[in-house]
Short mmCIF file of C-alpha atoms in Angstrom, two decimals:
data_model
loop_
_atom_site.label_atom_id
_atom_site.label_comp_id
_atom_site.label_asym_id
_atom_site.label_seq_id
_atom_site.Cartn_x
_atom_site.Cartn_y
_atom_site.Cartn_z
CA MET W 1 -38.80 35.61 64.58
CA LYS W 2 -35.73 37.07 65.99
CA GLY W 3 -32.56 37.73 63.50
CA ILE W 4 -33.77 36.53 60.15
CA ASP W 5 -34.10 37.48 57.02
CA ARG W 6 -36.94 39.04 56.21
CA LYS W 7 -37.67 37.49 52.48
CA PHE W 8 -37.02 34.60 54.71
CA THR W 9 -40.27 35.09 57.06
CA LEU W 10 -43.12 32.33 56.80
CA TRP W 11 -45.27 34.96 55.23
CA ALA W 12 -43.08 36.23 52.48
CA LEU W 13 -42.42 33.15 51.94
CA ALA W 14 -45.82 31.51 52.27
CA TRP W 15 -48.06 34.16 50.37
CA PRO W 16 -46.82 33.68 46.89
CA ILE W 17 -46.35 30.53 47.27
CA PHE W 18 -50.40 29.92 47.85
CA ILE W 19 -51.27 32.40 44.90
CA GLU W 20 -48.62 30.33 43.01
CA VAL W 21 -50.37 27.41 43.90
CA PHE W 22 -53.96 28.46 43.62
CA LEU W 23 -53.82 29.78 40.74
CA GLN W 24 -52.09 26.27 39.00
CA THR W 25 -54.86 25.00 41.19
CA LEU W 26 -56.99 26.74 38.83
CA LEU W 27 -55.57 26.07 35.40
CA GLY W 28 -56.44 22.94 36.70
CA THR W 29 -60.11 23.53 37.25
CA VAL W 30 -60.62 25.26 34.43
CA ASP W 31 -59.09 22.94 32.30
CA THR W 32 -60.66 20.19 34.11
CA LEU W 33 -64.57 22.37 33.19
CA MET W 34 -63.60 23.07 29.95
CA VAL W 35 -62.38 19.69 29.46
CA SER W 36 -66.11 18.51 30.71
CA GLU W 37 -67.61 20.50 27.36
CA VAL W 38 -65.66 18.12 25.53
CA SER W 39 -67.02 14.46 27.37
CA ASP W 40 -66.50 13.13 30.72
CA ASP W 41 -64.49 10.25 28.69
CA ALA W 42 -61.96 13.34 28.14
CA VAL W 43 -61.89 14.23 31.24
CA ALA W 44 -60.97 11.23 32.35
CA VAL W 45 -58.09 11.01 30.23
CA VAL W 46 -57.13 13.98 31.02
CA GLY W 47 -57.12 12.73 34.92
CA PHE W 48 -55.82 9.55 34.36
CA SER W 49 -52.81 10.84 32.06
CA ASN W 50 -51.88 13.40 34.41
CA GLN W 51 -51.34 10.91 37.44
CA LEU W 52 -49.08 9.32 34.46
CA PHE W 53 -46.92 12.73 34.16
CA ASN W 54 -46.84 13.24 37.87
CA ALA W 55 -45.29 9.68 38.14
CA LEU W 56 -42.46 10.33 35.62
CA MET W 57 -42.12 14.67 37.34
CA THR W 58 -40.38 12.17 39.86
CA LEU W 59 -37.20 11.09 37.88
CA PHE W 60 -36.60 14.91 37.41
CA ILE W 61 -38.11 16.43 40.48
CA THR W 62 -35.51 14.30 42.44
CA VAL W 63 -32.76 16.43 41.28
CA ALA W 64 -34.41 19.52 41.49
CA SER W 65 -35.57 19.27 44.96
CA GLY W 66 -32.21 18.05 46.22
CA ALA W 67 -30.96 21.23 45.24
CA GLY W 68 -33.12 23.36 46.41
CA ILE W 69 -32.63 22.11 49.69
CA LEU W 70 -28.87 23.13 49.72
CA ILE W 71 -29.36 26.49 47.78
CA ALA W 72 -31.54 27.75 50.57
CA GLN W 73 -28.87 25.92 53.25
CA ARG W 74 -26.10 27.59 51.49
CA ILE W 75 -27.81 30.94 51.35
CA GLY W 76 -28.43 30.69 55.09
CA ALA W 77 -24.43 29.84 55.68
CA LYS W 78 -23.57 33.05 53.19
CA ARG W 79 -21.93 30.39 50.68
CA GLU W 80 -23.90 32.07 47.81
CA GLU W 81 -21.11 30.39 45.06
CA ASP W 82 -22.11 27.07 46.32
CA ALA W 83 -25.68 28.01 45.51
CA ARG W 84 -25.23 29.47 42.91
CA THR W 85 -23.42 26.27 41.06
CA ILE W 86 -26.37 23.77 42.83
CA ALA W 87 -28.70 25.74 40.88
CA ILE W 88 -26.89 25.57 37.70
CA MET W 89 -26.07 21.46 37.86
CA SER W 90 -30.24 21.39 38.96
CA VAL W 91 -31.20 22.70 35.46
CA THR W 92 -28.74 20.48 33.18
CA VAL W 93 -29.59 17.54 34.28
CA SER W 94 -32.95 18.02 35.19
CA GLY W 95 -33.79 19.07 31.24
CA ALA W 96 -31.73 16.35 30.36
CA ILE W 97 -33.77 13.66 31.82
CA GLY W 98 -36.65 15.58 30.79
CA LEU W 99 -35.71 14.78 27.64
CA ALA W 100 -36.05 11.62 27.21
CA ILE W 101 -39.78 11.32 29.03
CA SER W 102 -40.74 13.87 26.13
CA ALA W 103 -39.23 11.50 23.91
CA ILE W 104 -40.85 7.83 25.13
CA LEU W 105 -44.23 10.02 25.75
CA TYR W 106 -44.16 11.29 22.13
CA LEU W 107 -43.46 7.91 20.14
CA TRP W 108 -45.17 4.89 22.29
CA PRO W 109 -48.28 6.90 24.19
CA GLN W 110 -50.95 4.20 23.18
CA ALA W 111 -48.83 1.82 24.43
CA ILE W 112 -47.52 3.27 27.69
CA ALA W 113 -51.75 3.20 28.30
CA ARG W 114 -52.25 0.11 27.44
CA VAL W 115 -49.33 -1.15 30.23
CA LEU W 116 -51.94 1.23 32.77
CA GLN W 117 -55.20 -0.34 32.21
CA MET W 118 -56.54 2.50 30.02
CA PRO W 119 -60.11 1.89 29.01
CA GLU W 120 -60.12 0.48 25.39
CA ASP W 121 -63.06 3.09 23.97
CA LEU W 122 -61.21 5.57 25.83
CA MET W 123 -57.74 5.39 23.68
CA PRO W 124 -57.93 7.67 20.74
CA LEU W 125 -57.75 10.46 23.04
CA ALA W 126 -55.29 9.15 25.10
CA ASP W 127 -53.68 8.20 21.91
CA THR W 128 -53.54 12.13 21.42
CA TYR W 129 -53.75 13.70 24.59
CA ILE W 130 -50.36 11.97 25.77
CA SER W 131 -48.53 12.43 22.94
CA ILE W 132 -48.80 16.17 22.21
CA ALA W 133 -48.60 17.12 26.35
CA GLY W 134 -46.88 14.43 27.63
CA GLY W 135 -44.45 15.65 24.92
CA GLY W 136 -43.86 18.88 25.67
CA MET W 137 -42.09 17.43 29.57
CA VAL W 138 -38.61 18.27 28.90
CA LEU W 139 -40.24 21.93 29.86
CA THR W 140 -41.62 21.00 32.76
CA ALA W 141 -38.83 19.45 33.83
CA VAL W 142 -36.73 22.97 32.83
CA MET W 143 -39.36 24.61 34.52
CA ALA W 144 -39.43 22.82 38.12
CA ALA W 145 -35.72 23.63 38.27
CA PHE W 146 -36.11 26.85 38.02
CA SER W 147 -38.80 27.76 39.76
CA THR W 148 -37.72 25.59 42.60
CA ALA W 149 -33.86 27.38 42.27
CA ILE W 150 -35.11 30.96 42.50
CA ARG W 151 -37.31 29.89 45.55
CA ASN W 152 -35.24 28.61 47.55
CA THR W 153 -33.59 31.88 47.45
CA GLY W 154 -36.17 33.68 49.03
CA ASN W 155 -37.66 35.08 45.87
CA THR W 156 -40.65 33.65 45.71
CA LYS W 157 -42.89 35.95 43.80
CA GLY W 158 -40.88 35.42 41.02
CA PRO W 159 -42.89 32.22 39.64
CA MET W 160 -46.25 33.87 41.32
CA TYR W 161 -45.69 36.17 38.44
CA VAL W 162 -45.01 33.82 35.53
CA ILE W 163 -48.00 31.32 37.06
CA ILE W 164 -50.43 34.31 36.86
CA GLY W 165 -49.64 35.23 33.18
CA VAL W 166 -49.29 31.72 31.71
CA ASN W 167 -52.61 31.29 33.62
CA ILE W 168 -54.11 33.86 31.55
CA VAL W 169 -52.93 32.65 27.86
CA HIS W 170 -53.81 28.93 28.98
CA VAL W 171 -56.89 30.07 29.51
CA VAL W 172 -57.29 31.85 26.69
CA MET W 173 -56.13 29.10 24.55
CA ASN W 174 -58.43 26.51 26.11
CA TYR W 175 -61.29 28.62 25.82
CA GLY W 176 -60.16 29.65 21.61
CA PHE W 177 -59.84 25.80 20.71
CA ILE W 178 -62.40 24.30 22.99
CA TYR W 179 -65.09 26.17 21.07
CA GLY W 180 -63.43 27.33 18.11
CA GLU W 181 -62.95 31.22 19.50
CA LEU W 182 -61.15 34.03 18.51
CA GLY W 183 -60.18 32.91 15.22
CA PHE W 184 -58.87 28.96 16.87
CA PRO W 185 -59.49 25.83 15.52
CA GLN W 186 -62.42 23.63 17.37
CA TRP W 187 -59.62 20.94 17.66
CA GLY W 188 -61.26 19.36 21.74
CA LEU W 189 -58.76 17.31 23.44
CA THR W 190 -56.30 18.28 20.84
CA GLY W 191 -56.31 21.64 21.36
CA VAL W 192 -56.35 21.62 25.20
CA ALA W 193 -53.23 19.33 24.84
CA ILE W 194 -51.55 22.45 22.33
CA SER W 195 -52.58 24.73 25.16
CA THR W 196 -50.74 23.31 27.60
CA LEU W 197 -47.76 22.68 25.15
CA ALA W 198 -47.69 26.31 24.39
CA SER W 199 -47.77 28.28 27.76
CA ARG W 200 -45.41 26.14 29.17
CA VAL W 201 -42.65 27.57 26.25
CA ILE W 202 -43.27 30.85 27.08
CA ALA W 203 -43.49 30.40 31.18
CA SER W 204 -39.92 28.25 30.68
CA ALA W 205 -38.73 30.82 28.63
CA VAL W 206 -39.20 33.45 31.22
CA LEU W 207 -38.22 31.75 34.14
CA LEU W 208 -35.09 31.35 32.36
CA VAL W 209 -34.50 34.97 31.98
CA MET W 210 -35.59 35.11 36.30
CA PHE W 211 -33.01 31.77 36.65
CA LEU W 212 -30.02 33.91 35.13
CA HIS W 213 -30.05 36.59 37.59
CA ALA W 214 -31.50 34.52 40.55
CA PHE W 215 -27.55 35.57 42.58
CA GLY W 216 -25.35 38.04 42.77
CA ARG W 217 -23.62 37.72 38.90
CA LYS W 218 -25.59 36.62 36.24
CA ILE W 219 -25.15 33.26 34.94
CA THR W 220 -23.83 32.72 31.62
CA LEU W 221 -25.32 30.42 29.48
CA PRO W 222 -21.84 28.54 28.89
CA GLU W 223 -22.01 27.78 32.78
CA PHE W 224 -24.87 25.46 31.81
CA LEU W 225 -22.11 22.91 30.56
CA ARG W 226 -20.45 23.25 34.36
CA PHE W 227 -20.28 20.30 36.24
CA ASP W 228 -19.18 20.73 40.20
CA ARG W 229 -19.12 16.57 40.98
CA LYS W 230 -18.68 17.20 45.22
CA LEU W 231 -21.35 19.62 44.90
CA PHE W 232 -23.61 16.68 42.87
CA GLY W 233 -23.07 14.44 45.01
CA GLU W 234 -24.35 16.31 48.02
CA VAL W 235 -27.65 17.38 46.16
CA MET W 236 -27.60 13.49 45.32
CA ARG W 237 -27.10 12.56 48.76
CA ILE W 238 -30.58 15.05 50.15
CA GLY W 239 -32.33 14.07 46.42
CA TRP W 240 -32.50 10.34 46.46
CA PRO W 241 -34.81 9.73 48.97
CA LEU W 242 -36.59 12.54 47.99
CA GLY W 243 -36.66 11.11 45.03
CA VAL W 244 -37.98 7.50 45.97
CA ASN W 245 -40.31 9.04 48.52
CA MET W 246 -42.28 11.08 45.34
CA SER W 247 -42.55 8.20 43.69
CA CYS W 248 -43.43 6.32 46.40
CA TRP W 249 -46.84 9.08 46.50
CA VAL W 250 -47.02 9.34 42.65
CA PHE W 251 -46.70 5.75 41.42
CA THR W 252 -48.69 4.38 43.98
CA GLN W 253 -51.10 7.44 42.95
CA LEU W 254 -51.21 5.98 38.79
CA LEU W 255 -51.92 2.20 40.41
CA ILE W 256 -54.94 3.55 42.58
CA TYR W 257 -56.58 5.08 39.36
CA THR W 258 -55.48 2.04 37.92
CA PHE W 259 -57.74 0.46 39.97
CA ILE W 260 -60.60 2.90 40.11
CA ALA W 261 -60.12 2.58 36.06
CA MET W 262 -61.15 -1.00 37.24
CA LEU W 263 -64.05 -0.20 37.99
CA GLY W 264 -65.36 1.71 35.68
CA ALA W 265 -65.74 5.09 33.38
CA ALA W 266 -67.79 6.58 35.77
CA GLU W 267 -65.75 6.15 39.41
CA LEU W 268 -62.92 7.09 37.11
CA ALA W 269 -64.70 10.42 36.13
CA ALA W 270 -65.67 11.19 39.78
CA ARG W 271 -62.19 10.78 40.79
CA THR W 272 -61.02 13.57 38.71
CA TYR W 273 -63.56 15.68 40.00
CA MET W 274 -62.99 15.15 43.15
CA ASN W 275 -59.63 15.33 42.96
CA THR W 276 -59.94 19.18 41.39
CA LEU W 277 -62.69 20.08 44.20
CA GLU W 278 -59.71 18.83 47.38
CA SER W 279 -56.93 20.15 46.01
CA PHE W 280 -59.07 23.06 46.99
CA CYS W 281 -59.19 22.47 50.19
CA PHE W 282 -55.16 21.29 51.01
CA MET W 283 -53.80 24.56 48.87
CA LEU W 284 -52.88 27.05 51.40
CA GLY W 285 -51.92 24.55 53.74
CA TYR W 286 -49.02 23.47 51.58
CA SER W 287 -48.12 26.79 51.05
CA PHE W 288 -47.10 27.19 54.13
CA ALA W 289 -45.53 23.50 54.62
CA LEU W 290 -43.28 24.96 51.32
CA ALA W 291 -43.12 27.65 52.75
CA LEU W 292 -41.53 26.45 56.34
CA GLN W 293 -39.56 23.82 53.70
CA ILE W 294 -37.61 26.60 52.80
CA GLN W 295 -36.85 29.07 56.31
CA VAL W 296 -36.13 25.39 57.57
CA ALA W 297 -33.68 24.39 55.66
CA HIS W 298 -31.97 28.68 55.63
CA LEU W 299 -32.62 28.25 59.64
CA PHE W 300 -30.52 24.92 59.31
CA GLY W 301 -28.16 26.15 57.26
CA ALA W 302 -27.37 28.75 59.68
CA SER W 303 -27.15 26.75 62.17
CA ARG W 304 -30.62 28.28 64.21
CA THR W 305 -31.40 24.47 64.94
CA ARG W 306 -34.03 25.79 68.37
CA ASP W 307 -35.74 28.29 65.65
CA ALA W 308 -36.36 25.96 63.40
CA TYR W 309 -38.02 23.69 65.47
CA GLN W 310 -40.21 25.92 66.44
CA ALA W 311 -41.02 27.68 63.36
CA THR W 312 -42.67 23.81 62.18
CA PHE W 313 -44.97 23.76 64.56
CA ARG W 314 -45.74 27.00 64.32
CA ALA W 315 -46.72 26.34 60.65
CA MET W 316 -48.14 23.00 61.13
CA TRP W 317 -51.29 24.24 63.51
CA ILE W 318 -51.11 27.29 61.10
CA GLY W 319 -52.19 25.17 57.93
CA LEU W 320 -54.03 22.54 60.19
CA ALA W 321 -56.47 25.44 61.15
CA VAL W 322 -56.98 26.20 57.73
CA VAL W 323 -57.03 22.84 55.44
CA THR W 324 -59.86 21.96 58.04
CA VAL W 325 -62.08 24.95 58.07
CA ASN W 326 -61.42 24.78 53.76
CA ALA W 327 -62.07 21.09 53.36
CA LEU W 328 -65.44 21.82 55.60
CA VAL W 329 -66.60 24.49 53.36
CA ILE W 330 -65.78 21.95 49.85
CA TYR W 331 -68.22 19.73 51.64
CA LEU W 332 -70.54 21.86 51.83
CA MET W 333 -70.72 22.95 48.60
CA GLY W 334 -69.86 19.68 47.36
CA GLY W 335 -72.61 18.86 45.04
CA TRP W 336 -73.37 22.40 44.22
CA LEU W 337 -70.06 22.38 42.70
CA LEU W 338 -70.16 19.20 41.08
CA GLY W 339 -73.35 20.12 39.11
CA HIS W 340 -71.17 22.49 37.60
CA PHE W 341 -68.60 19.74 36.32
CA THR W 342 -71.11 17.19 34.87
CA ASP W 343 -75.21 16.06 35.00
CA ASP W 344 -74.05 12.67 35.67
CA ASN W 345 -76.30 11.77 38.61
CA GLU W 346 -73.53 9.27 39.90
CA ILE W 347 -70.73 10.87 39.37
CA ILE W 348 -72.48 13.75 41.58
CA ALA W 349 -73.02 11.36 44.04
CA ILE W 350 -69.63 9.21 44.43
CA GLY W 351 -67.86 12.87 44.97
CA VAL W 352 -70.17 13.52 47.70
CA THR W 353 -69.29 10.87 49.32
CA LEU W 354 -65.40 11.37 49.13
CA LEU W 355 -65.78 15.24 49.86
CA GLY W 356 -67.26 13.76 53.35
CA MET W 357 -64.27 11.24 53.32
CA ASN W 358 -62.45 14.37 53.12
CA LEU W 359 -63.11 15.92 56.15
CA LEU W 360 -60.97 13.32 57.95
CA LEU W 361 -57.73 12.77 55.00
CA GLN W 362 -56.82 16.78 55.10
CA PRO W 363 -55.47 17.79 58.84
CA GLY W 364 -53.25 14.60 58.25
CA LYS W 365 -51.80 15.69 55.30
CA MET W 366 -51.59 18.08 56.49
CA ILE W 367 -49.26 17.16 59.19
CA ASN W 368 -47.63 15.16 56.95
CA MET W 369 -47.11 17.36 54.90
CA ALA W 370 -45.41 20.05 57.40
CA LEU W 371 -43.27 17.55 59.46
CA GLY W 372 -42.10 15.78 55.75
CA ASN W 373 -40.76 18.44 54.75
CA ALA W 374 -38.71 19.56 58.00
CA LEU W 375 -37.41 16.63 58.29
CA ASN W 376 -36.37 16.98 54.32
CA ALA W 377 -35.18 20.53 55.49
CA VAL W 378 -32.56 19.32 57.23
CA GLY W 379 -31.70 16.03 55.69
CA ASP W 380 -33.44 13.50 57.23
CA THR W 381 -34.77 12.50 53.97
CA ARG W 382 -33.92 9.39 54.08
CA PHE W 383 -36.47 8.52 57.71
CA VAL W 384 -39.03 10.30 55.30
CA MET W 385 -38.34 7.38 52.56
CA TYR W 386 -37.89 4.62 54.95
CA ILE W 387 -41.96 5.03 56.22
CA SER W 388 -42.75 6.15 52.62
CA LEU W 389 -41.70 3.00 51.31
CA GLY W 390 -43.92 0.73 53.93
CA SER W 391 -46.92 2.40 55.09
CA MET W 392 -47.77 3.91 50.95
CA TRP W 393 -47.17 0.83 49.38
CA ALA W 394 -48.72 -1.15 52.08
CA ILE W 395 -51.71 0.86 53.26
CA ALA W 396 -52.44 2.62 50.32
CA ALA W 397 -51.96 0.96 47.74
CA GLY W 398 -52.04 -2.75 49.20
CA CYS W 399 -55.02 -2.50 50.94
CA SER W 400 -56.97 -0.57 48.98
CA TYR W 401 -56.79 -3.43 46.31
CA LEU W 402 -57.87 -5.17 49.36
CA THR W 403 -60.89 -3.43 50.19
CA GLY W 404 -61.71 -1.25 46.92
CA ILE W 405 -61.23 -4.35 44.41
CA SER W 406 -61.95 -8.12 46.65
CA LEU W 407 -64.14 -6.41 48.84
CA GLY W 408 -66.17 -5.19 46.57
CA TRP W 409 -66.12 -1.16 48.93
CA GLY W 410 -65.06 0.42 45.79
CA LEU W 411 -63.79 4.26 46.24
CA VAL W 412 -65.28 4.40 49.43
CA GLY W 413 -62.87 1.66 50.57
CA ILE W 414 -59.81 2.76 48.43
CA TYR W 415 -60.57 6.28 50.09
CA GLY W 416 -60.72 5.34 52.99
CA CYS W 417 -56.81 3.61 53.09
CA MET W 418 -55.80 6.53 51.09
CA ILE W 419 -56.89 8.36 55.16
CA ALA W 420 -54.99 5.70 57.01
CA ASP W 421 -51.56 6.20 55.03
CA GLU W 422 -51.23 9.91 55.41
CA TYR W 423 -52.02 9.27 59.26
CA LEU W 424 -49.75 7.08 59.65
CA ARG W 425 -46.83 8.64 58.22
CA GLY W 426 -48.08 12.02 59.68
CA LEU W 427 -47.37 10.63 62.90
CA LEU W 428 -44.47 8.58 62.71
CA SER W 429 -43.05 12.44 61.78
CA LEU W 430 -44.17 13.46 63.99
CA ARG W 431 -42.51 10.93 67.29
CA ARG W 432 -39.16 11.57 64.61
CA TRP W 433 -39.34 15.66 64.65
CA ARG W 434 -39.40 15.93 68.71
CA SER W 435 -37.30 13.10 68.64
CA ARG W 436 -34.60 15.85 68.18
CA THR W 437 -32.38 13.52 66.72
CA TRP W 438 -32.20 15.01 63.24
CA MET W 439 -29.96 17.76 65.12
CA THR W 440 -27.51 15.81 65.67
CA ARG W 441 -26.92 15.19 61.97
CA LYS W 442 -23.43 16.29 60.01
CA SER W 443 -25.54 18.90 57.69
CA HIS W 444 -24.58 22.30 59.54
CA VAL W 445 -22.74 24.05 56.45
CA PRO W 446 -19.64 26.17 57.24
CA ALA W 447 -19.85 30.44 56.93
CA ASP W 448 -17.84 31.15 54.37
CA SER W 449 -14.78 32.48 54.80
CA GLY W 450 -15.63 36.03 52.43
CA ALA W 451 -16.38 37.10 48.62
CA ALA W 452 -13.01 36.36 47.87
CA ALA W 453 -13.41 32.56 48.81
CA GLY W 454 -16.32 32.92 46.43
CA GLU W 455 -14.60 34.09 43.37
CA ALA W 456 -11.76 31.60 43.55
CA VAL W 457 -14.41 28.96 43.65
CA GLN W 458 -15.67 30.22 40.29
CA ALA W 459 -11.83 30.62 39.30
#
C-alpha cells in the first residue's frame, strides 16, 4: 500500500503476531499434553479454569483494547504524546483491576468453582489450580496492557520475542514439575500452576523494560501515577463496548462449558482437547485480523479511509484461505492427533466429530474476526457490541442449551449453534462495513501541530 509507514504494512504487523500467537497456542498445547500425563480429570480442570480466567480478563482487557486502538490512531495522526499518555494509563488501570481479581481467585477458589457447576470429584484439583494460577491474574493484566501498547506502536516483534522466551521457561518447568526431573519436585498439577505463575513474572518484567522505551521519550516510573481524565474518557468511549463484546464471548463460552460439564467429564475433556487443536486452525487468520485492526486504526487516524476499506477485504480473503486449509488438515489428521492426548476411545470419537464441524466454523469465524476488528479500529465498537449481545446470548448460549441439553443432541447440537452465531455476526459486520457509514464518524484525530505541542502536553 503506497505511502504507509513500512512497519504498519499488513505483513510487517502480521508475521510477528503469528509467531506470538503460535507460541502461545503451543504453550497451551504443551500444557494440555503434559497435564494429560497427570489425568484426564486434570485436563478438564485446566480447560474449565482457563475459561474462567478468560472471562475475568475482560475486566481489564476493556481498558487495554480501547487504549490500543487510540494509540494506533494517535500515532497515525502524528500525536505521539497523547499515545504515550494513553499507554501509561492503560497499564495503571489494568494492573489495579488485575490485582482485585487475583485476590478474589486466591481467597475463594472452591466457592467460585461450585458456582460454575464444576463436578464435585474435580473440586480438589480445581482448588489448587484456580488459587495458584488465578492468583497471578494481576500479572496477566499488566502483560496484556504492555503487549497491546507496544504492538499498537507498530512494534509487533517485541512481544513475540518475549513469548519465545516464556515458552522455553514454561515448558522446561512443566517438564520438571510433572515428571520430577531437572531437580524439581514431582508436584503434578500444582507444579503446572506454579510454572504458569513463574513464567508470567518473567514475561511481565521483560515487557516492562520494553514498554518504558516504546515511545520517543522514555517512560519513568513516577508517570504511572499520571491520569488524564479527557484521554481516559476517550479510551472508555471506545473500550467499554469492546469490553461488553469480549464479555459476551467469554461468558457465553463459560456458560457453554457449564452445559458441557452437565453432559459429563468425557465431553468436557473432549472439548478441551478440541479447543487445543482448533486453535491451530485459526491462529494465522487471527494474526491477520489483529494486524488489520492496528493497520486500519493507523490509516483511519491519518484520514485514509479508502485505504482502510480496501485493506480490510484484502486481509479477510487471505485469512479465509489460510483457515480453511488449516481446518482441513487438522480434520484429516484428527484421530491421530487426539490419540496423542488420550487413549479414551469415546473422547477421541467425540473430538473427531467436532473437527468435522470445525470445517464449517472456521470460515465464519474468520469473516467475523476481520470485519469486527476493522469496525472496532474505526471506533464503531457499539455496533459490534449490539450484534454480539443479541447473537451470542440468543444463539450461541440460548440455543446451545436448547439443542445440546433439552433436545439431547449433546456436543453436536452445541457446536452447531456456535457455528450459526459466527456466521450471523460475520454477515452483519460485512453489511455494516460495506455500507461505509463508519466513514462519517467524527473520530479523526487532528494532526499534531508540532513537537513543541507534545512537549507542552507533557509539561
